[in-house]
Coordinates of C-alpha atoms and ligand atoms in Angstrom, one line a residue:
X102 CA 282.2 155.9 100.6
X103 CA 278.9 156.1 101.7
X104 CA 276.2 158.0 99.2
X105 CA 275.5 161.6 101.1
X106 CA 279.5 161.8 101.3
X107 CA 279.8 160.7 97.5
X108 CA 277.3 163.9 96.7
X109 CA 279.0 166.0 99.0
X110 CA 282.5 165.8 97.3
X111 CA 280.6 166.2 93.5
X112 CA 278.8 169.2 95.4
X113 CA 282.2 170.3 96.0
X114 CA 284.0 169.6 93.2
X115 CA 281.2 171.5 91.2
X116 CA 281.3 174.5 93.2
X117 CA 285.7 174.5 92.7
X118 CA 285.0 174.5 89.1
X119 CA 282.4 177.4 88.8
X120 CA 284.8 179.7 91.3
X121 CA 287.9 179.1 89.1
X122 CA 286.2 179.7 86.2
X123 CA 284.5 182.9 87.1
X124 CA 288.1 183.8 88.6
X125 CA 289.7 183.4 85.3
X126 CA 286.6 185.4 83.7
X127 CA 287.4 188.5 86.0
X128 CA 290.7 188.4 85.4
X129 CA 289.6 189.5 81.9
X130 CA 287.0 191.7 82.9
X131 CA 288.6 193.1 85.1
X132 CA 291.7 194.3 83.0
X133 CA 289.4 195.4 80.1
X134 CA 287.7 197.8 82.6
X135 CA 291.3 198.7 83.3
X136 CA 292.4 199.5 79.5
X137 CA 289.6 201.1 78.8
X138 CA 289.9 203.9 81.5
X139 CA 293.8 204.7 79.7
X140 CA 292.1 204.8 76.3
X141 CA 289.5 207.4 78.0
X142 CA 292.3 209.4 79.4
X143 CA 293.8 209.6 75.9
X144 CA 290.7 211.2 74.7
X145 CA 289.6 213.1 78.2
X146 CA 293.0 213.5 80.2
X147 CA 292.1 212.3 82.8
X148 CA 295.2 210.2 83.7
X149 CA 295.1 210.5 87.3
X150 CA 291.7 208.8 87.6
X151 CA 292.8 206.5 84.6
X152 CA 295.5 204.9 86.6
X153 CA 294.8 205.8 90.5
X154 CA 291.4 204.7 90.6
X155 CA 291.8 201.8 88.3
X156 CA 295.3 200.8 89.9
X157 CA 293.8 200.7 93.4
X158 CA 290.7 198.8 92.2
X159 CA 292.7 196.3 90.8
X160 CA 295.3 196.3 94.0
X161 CA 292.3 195.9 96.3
X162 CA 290.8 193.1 94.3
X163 CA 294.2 191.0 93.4
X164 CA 295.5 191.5 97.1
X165 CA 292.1 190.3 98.6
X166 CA 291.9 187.1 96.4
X167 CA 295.6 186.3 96.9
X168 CA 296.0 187.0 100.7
X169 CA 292.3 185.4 101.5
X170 CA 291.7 182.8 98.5
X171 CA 289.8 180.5 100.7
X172 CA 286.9 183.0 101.3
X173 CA 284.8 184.3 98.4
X174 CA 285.5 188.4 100.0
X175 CA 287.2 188.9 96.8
X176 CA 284.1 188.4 95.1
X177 CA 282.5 191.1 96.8
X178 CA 285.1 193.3 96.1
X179 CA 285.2 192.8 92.6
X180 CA 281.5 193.9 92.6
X181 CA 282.2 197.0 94.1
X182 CA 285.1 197.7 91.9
X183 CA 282.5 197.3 88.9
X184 CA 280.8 199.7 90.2
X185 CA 283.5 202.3 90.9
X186 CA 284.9 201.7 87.0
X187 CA 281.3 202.7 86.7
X188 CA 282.0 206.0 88.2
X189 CA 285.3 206.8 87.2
X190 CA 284.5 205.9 83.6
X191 CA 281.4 208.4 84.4
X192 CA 283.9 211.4 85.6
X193 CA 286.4 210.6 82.9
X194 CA 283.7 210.9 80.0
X195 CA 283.0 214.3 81.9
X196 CA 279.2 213.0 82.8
X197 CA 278.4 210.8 79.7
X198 CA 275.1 209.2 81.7
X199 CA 275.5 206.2 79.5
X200 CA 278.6 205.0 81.3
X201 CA 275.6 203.6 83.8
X202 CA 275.6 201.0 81.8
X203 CA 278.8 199.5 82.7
X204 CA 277.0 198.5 86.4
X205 CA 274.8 196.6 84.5
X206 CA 277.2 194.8 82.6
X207 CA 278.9 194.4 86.1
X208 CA 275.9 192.6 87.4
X209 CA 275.5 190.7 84.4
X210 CA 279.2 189.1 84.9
X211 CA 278.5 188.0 88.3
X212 CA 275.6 185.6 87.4
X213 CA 279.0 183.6 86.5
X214 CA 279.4 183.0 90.5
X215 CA 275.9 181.7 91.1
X216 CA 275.2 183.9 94.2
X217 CA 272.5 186.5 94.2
X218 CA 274.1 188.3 96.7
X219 CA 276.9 189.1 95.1
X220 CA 274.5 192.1 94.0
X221 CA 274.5 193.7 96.9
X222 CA 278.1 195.9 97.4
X223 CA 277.4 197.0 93.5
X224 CA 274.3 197.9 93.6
X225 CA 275.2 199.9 96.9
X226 CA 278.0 201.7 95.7
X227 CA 276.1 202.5 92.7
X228 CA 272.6 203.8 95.0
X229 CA 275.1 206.0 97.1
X230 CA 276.7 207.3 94.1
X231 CA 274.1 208.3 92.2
X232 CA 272.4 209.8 95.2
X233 CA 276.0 211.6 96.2
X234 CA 276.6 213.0 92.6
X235 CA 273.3 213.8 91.8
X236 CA 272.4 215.9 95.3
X237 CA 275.7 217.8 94.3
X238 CA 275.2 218.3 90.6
X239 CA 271.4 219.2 91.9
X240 CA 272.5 222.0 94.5
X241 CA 274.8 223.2 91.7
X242 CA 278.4 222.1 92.5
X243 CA 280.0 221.7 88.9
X244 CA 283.2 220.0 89.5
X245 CA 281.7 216.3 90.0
X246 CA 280.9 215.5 86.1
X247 CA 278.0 213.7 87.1
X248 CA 276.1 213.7 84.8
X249 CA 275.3 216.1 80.8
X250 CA 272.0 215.9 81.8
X251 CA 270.7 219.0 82.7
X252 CA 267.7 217.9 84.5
X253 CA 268.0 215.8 88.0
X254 CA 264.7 216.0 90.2
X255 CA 264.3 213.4 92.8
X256 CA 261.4 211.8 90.7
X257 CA 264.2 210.9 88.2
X258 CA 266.6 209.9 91.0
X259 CA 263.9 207.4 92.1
X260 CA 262.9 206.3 88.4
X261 CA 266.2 205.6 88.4
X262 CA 266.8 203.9 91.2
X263 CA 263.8 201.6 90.7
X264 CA 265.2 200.7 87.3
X265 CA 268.1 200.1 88.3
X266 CA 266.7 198.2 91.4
X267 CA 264.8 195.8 88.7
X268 CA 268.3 195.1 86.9
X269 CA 269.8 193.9 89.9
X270 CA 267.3 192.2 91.3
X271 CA 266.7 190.3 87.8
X272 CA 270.8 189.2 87.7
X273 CA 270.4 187.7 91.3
X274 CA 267.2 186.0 90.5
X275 CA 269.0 184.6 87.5
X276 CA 272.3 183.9 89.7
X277 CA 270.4 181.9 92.7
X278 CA 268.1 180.2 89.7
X279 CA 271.0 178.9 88.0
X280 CA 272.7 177.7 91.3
X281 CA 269.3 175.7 91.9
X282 CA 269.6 174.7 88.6
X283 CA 272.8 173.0 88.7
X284 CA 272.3 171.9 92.0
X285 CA 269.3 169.9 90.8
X286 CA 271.6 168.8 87.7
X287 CA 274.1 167.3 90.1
X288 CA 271.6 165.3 92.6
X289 CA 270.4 163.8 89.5
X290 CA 273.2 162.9 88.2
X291 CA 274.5 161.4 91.3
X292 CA 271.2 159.4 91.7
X293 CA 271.2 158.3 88.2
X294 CA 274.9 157.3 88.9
X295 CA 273.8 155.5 92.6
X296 CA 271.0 153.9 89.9
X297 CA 273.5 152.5 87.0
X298 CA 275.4 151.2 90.2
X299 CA 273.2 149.6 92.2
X300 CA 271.5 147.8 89.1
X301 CA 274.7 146.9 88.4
X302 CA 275.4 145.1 91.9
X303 CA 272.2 143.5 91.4
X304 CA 272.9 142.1 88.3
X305 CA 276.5 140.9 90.1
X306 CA 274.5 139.3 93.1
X307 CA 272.3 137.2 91.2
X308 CA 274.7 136.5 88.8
X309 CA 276.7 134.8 91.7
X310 CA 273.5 134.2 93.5
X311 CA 272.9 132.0 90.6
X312 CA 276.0 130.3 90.4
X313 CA 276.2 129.9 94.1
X314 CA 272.9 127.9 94.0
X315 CA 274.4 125.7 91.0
X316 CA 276.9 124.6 93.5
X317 CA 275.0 124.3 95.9
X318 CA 272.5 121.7 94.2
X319 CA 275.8 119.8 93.0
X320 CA 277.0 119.3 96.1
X321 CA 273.9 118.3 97.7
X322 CA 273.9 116.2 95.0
X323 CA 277.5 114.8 95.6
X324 CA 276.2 114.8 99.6
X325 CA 273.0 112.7 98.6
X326 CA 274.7 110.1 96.8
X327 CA 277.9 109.7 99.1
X328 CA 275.5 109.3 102.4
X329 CA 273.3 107.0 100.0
X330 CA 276.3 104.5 99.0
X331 CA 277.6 104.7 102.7
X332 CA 274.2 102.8 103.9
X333 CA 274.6 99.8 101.9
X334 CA 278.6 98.8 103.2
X335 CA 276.7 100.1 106.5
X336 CA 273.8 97.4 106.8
X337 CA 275.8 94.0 105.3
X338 CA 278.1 95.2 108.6
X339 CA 275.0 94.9 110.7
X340 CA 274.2 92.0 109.1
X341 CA 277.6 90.3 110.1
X342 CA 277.6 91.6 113.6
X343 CA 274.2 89.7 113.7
X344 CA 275.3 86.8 112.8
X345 CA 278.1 87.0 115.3
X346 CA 275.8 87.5 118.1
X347 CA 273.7 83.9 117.4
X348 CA 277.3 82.7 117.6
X349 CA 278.9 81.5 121.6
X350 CA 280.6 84.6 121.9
X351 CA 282.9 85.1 125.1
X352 CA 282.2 88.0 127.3
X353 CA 284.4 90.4 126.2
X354 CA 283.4 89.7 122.2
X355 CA 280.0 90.0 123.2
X356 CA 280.4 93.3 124.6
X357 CA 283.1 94.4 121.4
X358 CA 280.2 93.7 119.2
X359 CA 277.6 95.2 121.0
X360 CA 279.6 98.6 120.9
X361 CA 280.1 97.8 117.5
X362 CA 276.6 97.1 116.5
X363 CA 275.9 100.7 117.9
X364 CA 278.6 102.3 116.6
X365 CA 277.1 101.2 113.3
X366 CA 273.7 101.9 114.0
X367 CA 274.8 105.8 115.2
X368 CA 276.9 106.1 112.2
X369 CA 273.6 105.3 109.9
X370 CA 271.6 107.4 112.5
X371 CA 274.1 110.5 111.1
X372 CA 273.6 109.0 107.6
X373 CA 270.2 109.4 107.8
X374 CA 270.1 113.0 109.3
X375 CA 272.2 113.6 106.3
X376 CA 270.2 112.4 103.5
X377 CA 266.9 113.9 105.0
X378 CA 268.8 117.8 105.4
X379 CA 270.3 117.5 101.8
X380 CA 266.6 116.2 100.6
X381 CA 264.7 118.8 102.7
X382 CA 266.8 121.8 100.5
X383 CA 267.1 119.7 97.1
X384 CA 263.2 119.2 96.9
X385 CA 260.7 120.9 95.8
X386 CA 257.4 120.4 98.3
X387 CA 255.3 117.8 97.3
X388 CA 251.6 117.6 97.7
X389 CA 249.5 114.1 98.8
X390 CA 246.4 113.1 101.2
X391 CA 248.4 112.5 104.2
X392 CA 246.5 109.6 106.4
X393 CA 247.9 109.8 110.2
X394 CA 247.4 106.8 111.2
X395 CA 249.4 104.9 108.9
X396 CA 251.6 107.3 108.6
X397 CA 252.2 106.8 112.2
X398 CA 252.2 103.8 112.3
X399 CA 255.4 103.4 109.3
X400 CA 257.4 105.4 111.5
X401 CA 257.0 103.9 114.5
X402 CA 258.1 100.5 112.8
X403 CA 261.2 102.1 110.9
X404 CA 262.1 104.5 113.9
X405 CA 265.8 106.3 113.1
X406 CA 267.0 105.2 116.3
X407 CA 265.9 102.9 118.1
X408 CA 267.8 103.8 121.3
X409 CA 270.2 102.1 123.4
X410 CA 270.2 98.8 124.2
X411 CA 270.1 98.9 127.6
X412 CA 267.1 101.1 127.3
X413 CA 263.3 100.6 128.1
X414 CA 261.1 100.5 125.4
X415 CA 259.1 103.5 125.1
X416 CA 255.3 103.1 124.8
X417 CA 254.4 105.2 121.7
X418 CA 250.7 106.6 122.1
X419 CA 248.8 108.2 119.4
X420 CA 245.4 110.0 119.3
X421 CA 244.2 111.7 116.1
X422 CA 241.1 113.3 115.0
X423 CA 240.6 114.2 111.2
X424 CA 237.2 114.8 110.3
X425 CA 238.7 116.6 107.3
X426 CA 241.1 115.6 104.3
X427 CA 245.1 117.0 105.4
X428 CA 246.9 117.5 102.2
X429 CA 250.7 118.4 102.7
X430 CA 254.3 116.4 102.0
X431 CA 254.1 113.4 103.3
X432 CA 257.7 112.4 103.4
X433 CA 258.8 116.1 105.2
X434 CA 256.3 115.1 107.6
X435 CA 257.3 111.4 108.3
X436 CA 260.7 113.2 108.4
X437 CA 259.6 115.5 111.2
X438 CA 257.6 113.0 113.3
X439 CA 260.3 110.3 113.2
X440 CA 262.8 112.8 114.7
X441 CA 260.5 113.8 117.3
X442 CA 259.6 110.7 118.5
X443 CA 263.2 109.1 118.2
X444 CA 264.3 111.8 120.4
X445 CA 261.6 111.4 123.1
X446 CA 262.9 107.5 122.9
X447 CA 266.5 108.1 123.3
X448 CA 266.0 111.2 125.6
X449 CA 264.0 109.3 128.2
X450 CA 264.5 109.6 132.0
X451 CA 265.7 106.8 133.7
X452 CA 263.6 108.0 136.8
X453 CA 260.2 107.5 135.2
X454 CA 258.3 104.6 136.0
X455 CA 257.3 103.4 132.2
X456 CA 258.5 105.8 129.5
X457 CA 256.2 106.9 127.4
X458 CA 255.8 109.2 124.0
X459 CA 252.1 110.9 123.2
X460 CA 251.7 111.8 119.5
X461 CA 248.3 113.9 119.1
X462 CA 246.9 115.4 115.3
X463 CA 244.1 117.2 115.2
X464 CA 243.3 117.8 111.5
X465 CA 241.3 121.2 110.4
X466 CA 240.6 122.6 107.2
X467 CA 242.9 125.3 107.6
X468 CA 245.7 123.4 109.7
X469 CA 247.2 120.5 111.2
X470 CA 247.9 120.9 114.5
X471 CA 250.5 118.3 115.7
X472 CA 251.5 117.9 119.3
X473 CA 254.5 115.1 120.1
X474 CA 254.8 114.7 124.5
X475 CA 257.3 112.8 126.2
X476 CA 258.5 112.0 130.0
X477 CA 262.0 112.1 129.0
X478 CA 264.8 114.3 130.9
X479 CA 263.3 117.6 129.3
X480 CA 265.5 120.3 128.4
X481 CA 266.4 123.3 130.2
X482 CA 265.0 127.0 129.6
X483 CA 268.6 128.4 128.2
X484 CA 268.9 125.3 125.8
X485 CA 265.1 125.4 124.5
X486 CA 265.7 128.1 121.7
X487 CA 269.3 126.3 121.0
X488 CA 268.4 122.7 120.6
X489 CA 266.8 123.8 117.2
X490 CA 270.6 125.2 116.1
X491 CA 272.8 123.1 113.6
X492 CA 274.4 120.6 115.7
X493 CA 273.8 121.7 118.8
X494 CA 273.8 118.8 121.4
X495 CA 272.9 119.8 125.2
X496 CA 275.5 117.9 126.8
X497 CA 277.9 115.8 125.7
X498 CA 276.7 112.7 126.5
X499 CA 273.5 113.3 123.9
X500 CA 273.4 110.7 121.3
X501 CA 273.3 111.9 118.1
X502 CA 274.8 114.0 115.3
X503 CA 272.9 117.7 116.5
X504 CA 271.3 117.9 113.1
X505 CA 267.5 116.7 114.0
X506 CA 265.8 119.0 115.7
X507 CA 267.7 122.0 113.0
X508 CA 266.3 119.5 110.1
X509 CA 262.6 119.8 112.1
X510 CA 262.7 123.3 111.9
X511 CA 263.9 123.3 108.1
X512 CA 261.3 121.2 107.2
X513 CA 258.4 122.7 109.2
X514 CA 259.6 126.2 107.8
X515 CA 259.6 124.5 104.2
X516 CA 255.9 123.6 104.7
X517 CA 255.1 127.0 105.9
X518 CA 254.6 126.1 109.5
X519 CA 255.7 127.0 113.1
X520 CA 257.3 124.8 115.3
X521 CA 257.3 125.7 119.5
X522 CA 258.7 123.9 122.3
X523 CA 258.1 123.6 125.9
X524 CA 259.8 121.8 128.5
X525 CA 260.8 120.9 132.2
X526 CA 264.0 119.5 133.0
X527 CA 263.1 115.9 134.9
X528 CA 259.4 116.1 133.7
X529 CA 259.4 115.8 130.2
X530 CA 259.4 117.9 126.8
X531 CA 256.3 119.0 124.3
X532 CA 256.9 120.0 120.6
X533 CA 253.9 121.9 119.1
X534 CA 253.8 121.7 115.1
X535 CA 251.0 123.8 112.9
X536 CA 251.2 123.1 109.6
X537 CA 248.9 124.5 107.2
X538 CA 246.6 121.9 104.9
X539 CA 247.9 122.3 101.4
X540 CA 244.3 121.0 100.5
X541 CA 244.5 123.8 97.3
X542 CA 247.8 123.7 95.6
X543 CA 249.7 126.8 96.5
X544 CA 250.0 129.5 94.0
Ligands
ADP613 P1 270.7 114.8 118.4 O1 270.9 114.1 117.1 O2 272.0 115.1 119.1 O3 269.7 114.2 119.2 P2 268.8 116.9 118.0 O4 269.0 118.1 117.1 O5 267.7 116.0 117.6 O6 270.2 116.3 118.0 O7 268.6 117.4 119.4 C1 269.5 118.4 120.0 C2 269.6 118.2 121.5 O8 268.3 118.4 122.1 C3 269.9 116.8 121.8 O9 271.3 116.6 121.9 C4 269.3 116.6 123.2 O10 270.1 116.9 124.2 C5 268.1 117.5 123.2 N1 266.8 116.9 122.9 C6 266.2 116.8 121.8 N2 265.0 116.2 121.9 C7 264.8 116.0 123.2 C8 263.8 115.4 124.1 N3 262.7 114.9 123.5 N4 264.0 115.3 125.4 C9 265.1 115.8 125.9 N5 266.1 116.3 125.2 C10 266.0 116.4 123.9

C-alpha cells in the first residue's frame, strides 16, 4: 500500500473509534438526562413534560442515528436535545435559573466528537430560548416558568448571552484543538512507523547487498581461475597445431588446422575478454607513471587478436605528446588500448588501399586525452551507442565474443573517464578516451 493510502486508512480508523466511543458516551448521557426529568416530576409533577419531551428527544435522536448511521446528523441532534433537557428541566424546576447549567455540561460532552461545530444547534436553541422565555416572562406572561428571577432587562439578556457565547466558543476551541491534536499524533506516528520501516529495509538491503557482493567476488573468483587454467591446455594446443604446419601437410589438413589454429586462437581471444571483465570489477584501481610509448609499444607486440589470417597487416601509427607526468592504472589502460586497436585490426575494410590504425595521447596535467582512428568498415549510427552493450556484435559475421568494447567502457568508467565514438560506415571509426591524471592519489 502506498504511504498517503497507509495514513488515510489510520486517519480512518481513528476517526471510527472516537465516533463509537462518543456514541456509547451519549447513550449514557443521554438516558441520565432522561431519569433525571422522572425524578423532577416526582418532586414538581410535571409528568407530561417528564416523559413527552424527554421521550421525543430521545425518539428523535435514536431514530436519526439508526435510520442515517453513516452521517454524523445525529450528532447534531443530540446537541439540540441537550439543550431542550435544558429547558424542560428549567420548566419542570418551575424556573430554577440554575438548570442553565445543564447546556454547559451539554457542550462540555461534545468535545468528545472533536468537532467545534457541533456547538452550533445547542447554542442556538439555547439563544432563542432564552430570548423567547425571557421577552415573555419580561412582558409579564406567567405561565412559562422561565426563570425565579425577578429581574430580566435586556442588559442581563445580553450579559447572558455573551457568557454564554464564551462557554461555547471555549468547548469548540477545545473540540477543533483536540482534533488537531490527534491529528498531529497520528501523522507522527505514521511517519515514525514509515521511519522504523524504512530503516528496517535498509538494514535488509545491505544486509543482502553485502552478501550479494560476497558472491559476487567468489564467483569472479571461481571465473578468474577457470578462464586462467583454460589458457594453459589452450596454448600447448597451439603449440601442436604449429608443429603440424612445418610438417607436409595435404591440402585439406592444411586447411583443417588452419581453422583449428583459429578456432583456438578465438577461444583464448574469449578467454581473455574474460579474465580482463572479471579483473576490471575484482580490482581495486591502481596507481603508476604510465609511459606511452612503451606502453604502446607492449601492446602492439602482444595484440589480443591478431586478426585473420587472410588479413593485411594493419600499420599501427602512434603520436604522443606528454610534456607532463600521467599517473593512472596502467594495466586498465593497456586493457583498453589493446581492445581498441585489436578491433580496428580485425574490423578493417577490405576496400582500403593499406589499413591503417592511428593511436594519438596527448598528456595534460589534468587529463589524458586518448584518440584511437582506424579505416576499417565503421559502424553505423543505430549501432554506435549499442556496440558498447554486453555482447553485442553488429552483424553476425563479427569476430569476437561482444564483450570488448562493454569491458572499454567498464574500465574507462572505473578510471573516472568518458569514452565517445564517432564513425562512418566504409570510412572508418574514432574512439575518444579522457581520462583524468591520477597524479594526486584520490581521496
Ligand atoms: P567483438 O569481440 O565482437 O569484437 P566488441 O565489443 O569489441 O566485440 O565490439 C562490438 C562490435 O562492434 C563488433 O562486433 C564490431 O561489429 C563492432 N566494432 C567494434 N570496433 C570496431 C571498429 N573499430 N570498426 C568497426 N566495427 C567495430
Amino acid at each position: 500500500m502506498v504511504p498517503q493510502q497507509t495514513y488515510l486508512v489510520m486517519h480512518d480508523v481513528y476517526l471510527a473509534q472516537i465516533k463509537h466511543k462518543s456514541d456509547r458516551l451519549m447513550n449514557y448521557f443521554l438516558i441520565s438526562f432522561f431519569i433525571t426529568g422522572v425524578l423532577l416530576a416526582l418532586f414538581y409533577d410535571t409528568w407530561l413534560v417528564a416523559i413527552g419531551v424527554g421521550s421525543l428527544s430521545l425518539l428523535a435522536y435514536y431514530s436519526t442515528r439508526f435510520f442515517l448511521p453513516g452521517s454524523n446528523v445525529y450528532q447534531y441532534i443530540v446537541s439540540a436535545v441537550f439543550a431542550i433537557f435544558m429547558a424542560q428541566f428549567i420548566y419542570q424546576m418551575h424556573g430554577l435559573f440554575e438548570m442553565h447549567f445543564i447546556a454547559f455540561v451539554g457542550s462540555a460532552i461534545l468535545i468528545t466528537y472533536q468537532n467545534w461545530k457541533l456547538q452550533i444547534p445547542l447554542a442556538a436553541v439555547v439563544m432563542v430560548h432564552h430570548a423567547t422565555f425571557g421577552y415573555l416572562q419580561y412582558i409579564g406572561y406567567d405561565k412559562i416558568y422561565f426563570t425565579q428571577l425577578d429581574y430580566m432587562t435586556l442588559q442581563t439578556f445580553i450579559i447572558h448571552g455573551a457568557l454564554a457565547t464564551v462557554i461555547f466558543f471555549i468547548c469548540g476551541l477545545w473540540a477543533f484543538q483536540l482534533k488537531k491534536l490527534n491529528e498531529r499524533q497520528i501523522e507522527q506516528n505514521f511517519e515514525m512507523g514509515r521511519f522504523q520501516e524504512e530503516q528496517l529495509q535498509k538494514k535488509v538491503l545491505l544486509q543482502s547487498n553485502q552478501e550479494l557482493k560476497k558472491s559476487n567476488k567468489e564467483l569472479d573468483r571461481f571465473v578468474y581461475s577457470v578462464s586462467h587454467d583454460l589458457r594453459a591446455p589452450l596454448s600447448s594446443m597451439l603449440g601442436v597445431v604449429g608443429l603440424c604446419e612445418m610438417g607436409t601437410l595435404d591440402p585439406l589438413m592444411q586447411k583443417n588446422v588452419t581453422l583449428l589454429k583459429s578456432s583456438i586462437k578465438k577461444l583464448d581471444g574469449f578467454i581473455m575478454d574474460i579474465l580482463d571483465y572479471s579483473r576490471n570489477s575484482r580490482l581495486d584501481v591502481d596507481r603508476q607513471e604510465i609511459h606511452f610509448t612503451d606502453l604502446l609499444a607492449d601492446i602492439a607486440g602482444n595484440l589480443k587478436f591478431m586478426g585473420a589470417d587472410d588479413q593485411r597487416k594493419v600499420d599501427i601509427r602512434t603520436s604522443i605528446r606528454n610534456g607532463v607526468a600521467f599517473y593512472s592504472d596502467k594495466s586498465r589502460i593497456g586493457i583498453i588500448l589493446n581492445n581498441l586497436i585489436s578491433n580496428s585490426i580485425r574490423y578493417q575494410n577490405p576496400q582500403a588501399a593499406e589499413p591503417w590504425v592511428e593511436v594519438s595521447v596527448e598528456v595534460s596535467e589534468s587529463a589524458a586525452n586518448i584518440r584511437v582512428r582506424d579505416n576499417g568498415i565503421g559502424i553505423d549510427r543505430e549501432n554506435q551507442t549499442k556496440v558498447f552493450n554486453m555482447f553485442y556484435r553488429v552483424s553476425s559475421q563479427s569476430i569476437g565474443s561482444g564483450l570488448g568494447l562493454y569491458i572499454v567502457k567498464e574500465t574507462v568508467e572505473k578510471l573516472h573517464g568518458a569514452i565517445e565514438l564517432q564513425s562512418e560506415p566504409g570510412k572508418g571509426s574514432e574512439f575518444k578516451i579522457h581520462l583524468p591524471n591520477l597524479a594526486q592519489p584520490a581521496n
